[in-house]
Coordinates of C-alpha atoms and ligand atoms in Angstrom, one line a residue:
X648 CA 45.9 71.2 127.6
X649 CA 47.8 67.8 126.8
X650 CA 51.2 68.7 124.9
X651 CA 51.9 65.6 122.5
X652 CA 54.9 65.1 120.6
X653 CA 55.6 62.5 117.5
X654 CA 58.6 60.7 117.1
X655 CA 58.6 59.3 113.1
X656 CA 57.3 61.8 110.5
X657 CA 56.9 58.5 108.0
X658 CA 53.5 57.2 106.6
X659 CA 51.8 57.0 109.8
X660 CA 53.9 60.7 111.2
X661 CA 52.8 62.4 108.6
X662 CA 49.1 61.4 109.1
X663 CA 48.6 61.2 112.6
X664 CA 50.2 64.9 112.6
X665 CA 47.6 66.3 110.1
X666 CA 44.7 65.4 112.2
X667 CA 46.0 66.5 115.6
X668 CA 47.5 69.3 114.5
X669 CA 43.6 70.1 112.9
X670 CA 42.2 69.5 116.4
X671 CA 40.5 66.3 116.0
X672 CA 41.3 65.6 119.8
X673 CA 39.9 68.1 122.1
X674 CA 42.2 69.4 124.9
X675 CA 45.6 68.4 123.0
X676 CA 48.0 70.5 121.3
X677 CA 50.8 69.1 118.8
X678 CA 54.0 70.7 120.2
X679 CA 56.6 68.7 118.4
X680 CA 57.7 66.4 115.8
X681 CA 61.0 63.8 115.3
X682 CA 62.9 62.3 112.4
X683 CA 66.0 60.5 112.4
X684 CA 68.2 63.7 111.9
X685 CA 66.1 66.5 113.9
X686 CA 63.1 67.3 114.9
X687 CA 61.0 70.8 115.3
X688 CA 59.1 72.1 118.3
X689 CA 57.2 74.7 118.8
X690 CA 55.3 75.1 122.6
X691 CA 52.4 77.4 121.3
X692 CA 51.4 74.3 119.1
X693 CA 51.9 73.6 115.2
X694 CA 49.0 74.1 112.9
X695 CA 47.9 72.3 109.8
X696 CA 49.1 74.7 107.7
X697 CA 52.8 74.6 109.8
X698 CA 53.1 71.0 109.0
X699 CA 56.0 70.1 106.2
X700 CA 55.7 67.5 103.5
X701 CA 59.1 66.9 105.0
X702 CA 60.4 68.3 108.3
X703 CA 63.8 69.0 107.3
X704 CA 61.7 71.7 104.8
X705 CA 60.4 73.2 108.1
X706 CA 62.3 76.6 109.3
X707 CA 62.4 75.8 112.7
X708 CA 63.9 72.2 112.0
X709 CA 67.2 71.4 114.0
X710 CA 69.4 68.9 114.1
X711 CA 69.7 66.7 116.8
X712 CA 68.2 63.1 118.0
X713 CA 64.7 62.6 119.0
X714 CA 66.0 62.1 122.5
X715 CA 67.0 65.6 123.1
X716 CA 63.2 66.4 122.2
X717 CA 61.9 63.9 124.9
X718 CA 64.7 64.7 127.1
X719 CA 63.6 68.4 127.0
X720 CA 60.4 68.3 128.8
X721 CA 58.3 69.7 126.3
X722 CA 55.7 67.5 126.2
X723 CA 53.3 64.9 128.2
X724 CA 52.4 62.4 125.7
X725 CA 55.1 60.8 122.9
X726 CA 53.9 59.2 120.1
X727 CA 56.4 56.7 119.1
X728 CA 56.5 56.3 115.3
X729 CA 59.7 54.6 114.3
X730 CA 60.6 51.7 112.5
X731 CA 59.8 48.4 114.0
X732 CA 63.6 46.3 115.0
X733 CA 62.8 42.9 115.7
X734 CA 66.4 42.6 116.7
X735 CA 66.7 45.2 119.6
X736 CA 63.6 47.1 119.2
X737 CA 65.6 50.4 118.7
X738 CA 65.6 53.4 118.5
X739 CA 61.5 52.8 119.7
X740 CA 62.6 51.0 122.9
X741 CA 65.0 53.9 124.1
X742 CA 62.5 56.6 123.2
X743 CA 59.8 54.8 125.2
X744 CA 61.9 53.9 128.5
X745 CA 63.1 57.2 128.1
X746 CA 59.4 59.2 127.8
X747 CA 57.9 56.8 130.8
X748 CA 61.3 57.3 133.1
X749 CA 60.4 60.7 132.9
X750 CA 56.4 60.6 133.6
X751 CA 55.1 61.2 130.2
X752 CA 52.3 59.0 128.8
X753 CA 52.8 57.0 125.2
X754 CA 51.0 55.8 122.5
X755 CA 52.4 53.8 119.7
X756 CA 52.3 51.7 116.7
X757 CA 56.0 50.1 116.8
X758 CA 55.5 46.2 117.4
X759 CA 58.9 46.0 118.3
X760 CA 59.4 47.7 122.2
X761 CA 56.3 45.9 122.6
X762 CA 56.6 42.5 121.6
X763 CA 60.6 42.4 122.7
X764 CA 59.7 44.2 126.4
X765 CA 56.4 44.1 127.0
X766 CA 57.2 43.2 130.9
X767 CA 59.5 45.5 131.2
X768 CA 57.8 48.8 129.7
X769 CA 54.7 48.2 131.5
X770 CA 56.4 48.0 135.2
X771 CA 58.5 51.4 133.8
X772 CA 55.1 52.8 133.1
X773 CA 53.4 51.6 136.7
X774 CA 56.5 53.0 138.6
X775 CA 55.8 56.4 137.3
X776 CA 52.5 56.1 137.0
X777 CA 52.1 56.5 133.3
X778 CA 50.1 55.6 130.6
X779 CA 51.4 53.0 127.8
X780 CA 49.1 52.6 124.7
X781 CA 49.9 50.1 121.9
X782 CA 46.5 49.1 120.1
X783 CA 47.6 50.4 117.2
X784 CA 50.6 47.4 116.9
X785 CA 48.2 44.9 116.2
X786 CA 45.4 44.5 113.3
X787 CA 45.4 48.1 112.4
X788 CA 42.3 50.2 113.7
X789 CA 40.8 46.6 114.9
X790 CA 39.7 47.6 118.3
X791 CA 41.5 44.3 119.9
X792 CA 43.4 44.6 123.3
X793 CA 40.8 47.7 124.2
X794 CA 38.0 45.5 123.3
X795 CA 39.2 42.4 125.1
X796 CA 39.8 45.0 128.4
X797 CA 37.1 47.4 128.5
X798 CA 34.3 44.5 127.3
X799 CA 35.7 41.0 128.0
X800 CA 38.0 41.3 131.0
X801 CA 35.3 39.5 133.3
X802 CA 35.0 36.6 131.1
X803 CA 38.5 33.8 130.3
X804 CA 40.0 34.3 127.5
X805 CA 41.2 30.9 126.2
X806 CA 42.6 31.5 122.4
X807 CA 43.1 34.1 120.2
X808 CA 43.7 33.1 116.4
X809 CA 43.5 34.9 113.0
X810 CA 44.7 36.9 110.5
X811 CA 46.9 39.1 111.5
X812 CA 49.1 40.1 107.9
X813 CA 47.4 42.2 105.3
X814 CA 50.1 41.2 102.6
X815 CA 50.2 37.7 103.0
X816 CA 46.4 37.4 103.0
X817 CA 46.5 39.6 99.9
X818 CA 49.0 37.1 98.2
X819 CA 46.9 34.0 98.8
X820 CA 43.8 35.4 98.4
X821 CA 45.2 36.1 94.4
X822 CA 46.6 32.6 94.7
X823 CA 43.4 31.6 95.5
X824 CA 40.9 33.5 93.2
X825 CA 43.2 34.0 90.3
X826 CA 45.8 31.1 90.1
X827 CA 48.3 33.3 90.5
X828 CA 51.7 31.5 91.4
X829 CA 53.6 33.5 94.5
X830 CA 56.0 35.0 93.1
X831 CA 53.4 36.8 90.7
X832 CA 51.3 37.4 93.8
X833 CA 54.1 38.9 95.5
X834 CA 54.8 41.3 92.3
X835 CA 51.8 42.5 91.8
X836 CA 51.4 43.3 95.7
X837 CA 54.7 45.1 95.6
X838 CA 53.9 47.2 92.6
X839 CA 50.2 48.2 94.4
X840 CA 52.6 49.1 97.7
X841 CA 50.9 46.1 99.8
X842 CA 54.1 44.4 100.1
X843 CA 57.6 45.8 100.6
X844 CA 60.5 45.9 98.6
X845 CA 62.3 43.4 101.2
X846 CA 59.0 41.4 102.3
X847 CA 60.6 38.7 104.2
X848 CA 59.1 39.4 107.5
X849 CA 55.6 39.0 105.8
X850 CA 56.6 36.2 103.8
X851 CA 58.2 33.8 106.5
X852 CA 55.5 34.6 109.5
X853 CA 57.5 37.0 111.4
X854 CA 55.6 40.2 111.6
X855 CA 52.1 38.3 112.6
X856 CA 54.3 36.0 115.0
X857 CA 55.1 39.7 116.8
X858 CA 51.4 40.5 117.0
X859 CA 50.8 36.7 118.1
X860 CA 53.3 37.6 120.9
X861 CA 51.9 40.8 121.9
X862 CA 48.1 39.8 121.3
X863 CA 49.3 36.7 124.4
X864 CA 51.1 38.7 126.9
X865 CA 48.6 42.0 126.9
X866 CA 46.0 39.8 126.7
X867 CA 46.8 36.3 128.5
X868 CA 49.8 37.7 130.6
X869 CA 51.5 34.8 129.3
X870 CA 54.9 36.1 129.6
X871 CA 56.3 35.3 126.1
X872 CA 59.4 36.0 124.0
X873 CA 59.7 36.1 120.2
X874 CA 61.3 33.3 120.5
X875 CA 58.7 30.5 121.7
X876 CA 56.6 31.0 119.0
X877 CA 57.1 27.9 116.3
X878 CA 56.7 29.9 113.4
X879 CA 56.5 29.0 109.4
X880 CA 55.6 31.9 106.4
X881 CA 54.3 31.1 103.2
X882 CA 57.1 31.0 101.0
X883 CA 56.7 27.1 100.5
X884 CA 53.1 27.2 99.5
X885 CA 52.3 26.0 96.2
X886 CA 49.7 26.8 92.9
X887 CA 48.7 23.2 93.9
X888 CA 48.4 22.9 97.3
X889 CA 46.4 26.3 96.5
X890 CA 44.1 24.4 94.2
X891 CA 43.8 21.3 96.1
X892 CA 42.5 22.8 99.0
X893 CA 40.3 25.4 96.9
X894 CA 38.6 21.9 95.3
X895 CA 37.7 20.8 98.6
X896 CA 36.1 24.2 100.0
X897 CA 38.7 25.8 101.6
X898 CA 41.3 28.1 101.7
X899 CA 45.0 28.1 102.7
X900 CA 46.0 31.2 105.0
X901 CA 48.2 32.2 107.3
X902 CA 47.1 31.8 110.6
X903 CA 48.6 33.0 114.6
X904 CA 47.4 31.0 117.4
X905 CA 47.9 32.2 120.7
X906 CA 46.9 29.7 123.9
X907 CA 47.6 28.0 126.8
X908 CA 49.2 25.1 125.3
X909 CA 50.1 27.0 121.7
X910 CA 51.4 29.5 120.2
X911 CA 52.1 29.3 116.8
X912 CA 51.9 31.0 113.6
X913 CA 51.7 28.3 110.0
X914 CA 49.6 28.3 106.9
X915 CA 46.3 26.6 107.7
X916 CA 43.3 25.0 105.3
X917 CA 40.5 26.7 106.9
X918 CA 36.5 25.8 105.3
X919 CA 35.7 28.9 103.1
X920 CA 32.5 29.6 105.4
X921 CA 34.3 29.9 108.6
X922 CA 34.2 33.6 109.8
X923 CA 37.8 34.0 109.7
X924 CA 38.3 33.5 106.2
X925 CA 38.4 36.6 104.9
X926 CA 40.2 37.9 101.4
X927 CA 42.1 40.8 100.2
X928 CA 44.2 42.9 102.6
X929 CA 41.4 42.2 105.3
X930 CA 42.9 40.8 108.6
X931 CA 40.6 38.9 111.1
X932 CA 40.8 37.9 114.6
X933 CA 38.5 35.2 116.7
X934 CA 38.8 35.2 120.6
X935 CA 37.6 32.2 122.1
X936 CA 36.0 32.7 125.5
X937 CA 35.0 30.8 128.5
X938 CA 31.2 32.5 128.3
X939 CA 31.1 34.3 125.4
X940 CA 32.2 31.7 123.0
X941 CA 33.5 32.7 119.8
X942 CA 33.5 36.5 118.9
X943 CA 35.4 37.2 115.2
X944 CA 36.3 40.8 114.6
X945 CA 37.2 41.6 110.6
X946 CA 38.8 44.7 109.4
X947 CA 41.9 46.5 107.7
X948 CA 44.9 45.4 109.8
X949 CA 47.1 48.5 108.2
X950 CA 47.5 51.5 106.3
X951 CA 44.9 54.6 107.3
X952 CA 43.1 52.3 109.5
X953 CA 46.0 52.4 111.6
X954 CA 45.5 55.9 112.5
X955 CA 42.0 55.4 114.0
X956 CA 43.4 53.0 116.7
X957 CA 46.1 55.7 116.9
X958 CA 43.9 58.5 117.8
X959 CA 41.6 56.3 120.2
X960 CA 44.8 55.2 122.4
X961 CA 45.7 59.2 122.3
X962 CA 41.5 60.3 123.1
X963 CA 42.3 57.8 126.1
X964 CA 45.1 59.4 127.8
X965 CA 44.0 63.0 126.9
X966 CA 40.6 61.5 128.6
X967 CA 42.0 60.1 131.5
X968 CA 44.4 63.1 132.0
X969 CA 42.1 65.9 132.0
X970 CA 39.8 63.9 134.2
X971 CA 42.8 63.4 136.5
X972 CA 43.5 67.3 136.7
X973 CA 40.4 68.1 136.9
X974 CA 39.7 66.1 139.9
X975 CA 43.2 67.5 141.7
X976 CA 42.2 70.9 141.2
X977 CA 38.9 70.2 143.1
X978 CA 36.8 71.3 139.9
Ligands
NAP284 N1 52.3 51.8 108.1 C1 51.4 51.0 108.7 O1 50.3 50.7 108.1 C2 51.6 50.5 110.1 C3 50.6 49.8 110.7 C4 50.8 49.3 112.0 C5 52.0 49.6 112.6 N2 53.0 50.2 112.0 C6 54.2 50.5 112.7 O2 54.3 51.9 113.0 C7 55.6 52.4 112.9 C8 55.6 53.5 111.9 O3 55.2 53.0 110.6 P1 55.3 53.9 109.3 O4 54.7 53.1 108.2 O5 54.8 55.3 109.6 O6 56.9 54.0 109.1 P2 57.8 54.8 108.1 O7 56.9 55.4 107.0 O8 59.0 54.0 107.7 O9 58.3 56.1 109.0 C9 59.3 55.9 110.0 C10 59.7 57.3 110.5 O10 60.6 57.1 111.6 C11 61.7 58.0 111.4 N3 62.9 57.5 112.2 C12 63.7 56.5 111.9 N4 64.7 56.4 112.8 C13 64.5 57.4 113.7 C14 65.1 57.9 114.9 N5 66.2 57.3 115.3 N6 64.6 58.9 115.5 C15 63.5 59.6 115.1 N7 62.8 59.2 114.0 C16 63.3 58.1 113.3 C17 61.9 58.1 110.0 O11 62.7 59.3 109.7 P3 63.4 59.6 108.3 O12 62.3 59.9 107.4 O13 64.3 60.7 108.7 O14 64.2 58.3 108.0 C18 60.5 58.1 109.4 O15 60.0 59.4 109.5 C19 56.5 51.2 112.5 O16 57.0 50.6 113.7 C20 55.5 50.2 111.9 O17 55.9 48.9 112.0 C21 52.8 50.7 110.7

């Protein structure tokens, strides 16, 4: 039996607990949970009906940092569930060095250890032979870095491009379709809880330039930083320039680019019948390979269908684990 922890009881937490903790994954029991002032563990495994609304409600809650549960041997898979830091990549980047030091496998969603030190984490993780699993950082439950490994590995991958920010697709789709000026757009996406309160690293291009980052180094071992990605938002785009390009069928959106030669992330006119020119909150992704061609993958890049890439990393390692034990003990 896999023993799996969660670090960040937030929107994701929260649901990623409830479906564990009703034994969606074979094999795997839910022994612990993290916030940022405590955590609660229980080693028999906590069930649906032991899962809080809040986990400082829970009677076994204690204080104490996350670190202490990691540090306590507990468990053999963390799922890291923080807060993405685009500045340091902490507390995530800590909890994650700390989990892999140590030999246990992780899973997460936080762009931030994994766009800042993507090098890094994954030499930590060969050394002690562990498993580090991060679909769920980029495009939501869009199957993208195990699709590209498991079905496109033999085969170059030149480019990847798309869509890779629900909220600012949202806000120029209502640009688009309803004349909507930003800063309407923007309201309305913050009252439906698309957008954040503070949505500047939608609005200026940094949250898809971290996905652009992560999509080239897992993908195109391009050994990138933040930094070399030219990047420009959509704050600047007009009702006009909206129109204009509207008139001549097509449609302005934000758009990553990750290649040899490129790696950028601007607003882009692309023709209205092009397969990544999607609406709404959708996200979409075209890899161009050497054999293949052109193969556009379209889907929710947040929100619930986050948790599906989030349980098919986790299916993985308790998959590979199992398999793993089984074979030792000569079964
Ligand atoms: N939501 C999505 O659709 C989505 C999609 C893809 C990726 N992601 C990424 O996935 C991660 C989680 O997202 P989310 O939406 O679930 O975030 P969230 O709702 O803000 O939840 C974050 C959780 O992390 C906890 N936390 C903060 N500092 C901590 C610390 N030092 N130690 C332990 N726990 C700490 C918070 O605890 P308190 O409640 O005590 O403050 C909270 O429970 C983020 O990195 C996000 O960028 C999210």
């Amino acid at each position: 039996m896999i023993r799996c922890i969660i670090v960040g009881y937030g929107f994701l937490g929260k649901r990623l607990a409830r479906a564990l903790a009703s034994g969606r994954i074979r094999d795997l029991k839910l022994v612990g949970i993290a916030s940022s002032k405590g955590y609660v563990h229980n080693e028999r495994g906590l069930s649906s009906e032991e899962l809080p609304e809040s986990i400082y409600q829970s009677k076994d809650f204690r204080e104490g940092s996350a670190s202490e549960l990691i540090d306590g041997r507990a468990a053999d898979l963390l799922v890291e569930l923080t807060p993405t830091n685009i500045e340091d990549g902490e507390p995530g980047l800590s909890h994650i060095r700390q989990a892999l030091a140590q030999g246990m496998d992780v899973v997460t969603a936080n762009k931030g250890p994994i766009a800042l030190a993507y090098e890094e984490l994954m030499d930590l993780a060969e050394e002690n032979d562990c498993m580090l699993l991060y679909e769920a950082t980029v495009g939501g439950g869009m199957p993208l870095i195990s699709l590209q490994r498991r079905c496109l590995a033999a085969d170059d991958l030149l480019s990847v491009k798309g869509i890779l920010n629900g909220t600012t697709n949202y806000i120029l789709s209502r640009m688009h379709f309803e004349g909507m000026t930003l800063d309407l757009a923007l309201k309305e996406a913050q009252m439906l809880g698309i957008a954040e309160r503070d949505p500047t690293l939608d609005l200026e291009g940094i949250d898809t330039a971290l996905k652009i980052v992560i999509l080239a180094n897992s993908l195109m071992k391009a050994g990138k930083k933040l930094s070399d990605v030219k990047v420009r938002g959509i704050t600047k785009i007009t009702s006009e320039a909206i129109t204009a390009a509207k008139e001549s069928g097509m449609a302005i959106k934000l758009i990553g680019v990750a290649s040899e030669d490129e790696l950028s992330v601007a607003p882009r006119l692309i023709k209205l019948s092009d397969p990544l020119c999607v609406h709404g909150t959708l996200n979409a992704v075209s890899f161009n390979l050497r054999i293949l061609g052109n193969l556009t993958i379209i889907g929710e890049g947040a929100g619930e269908s986050t948790i599906s890439a989030l349980l098919n990393d986790i299916h993985e390692v308790v998959k590979t684990r199992t398999r793993f034990n089984r074979f030792k003990r000569g079964c």
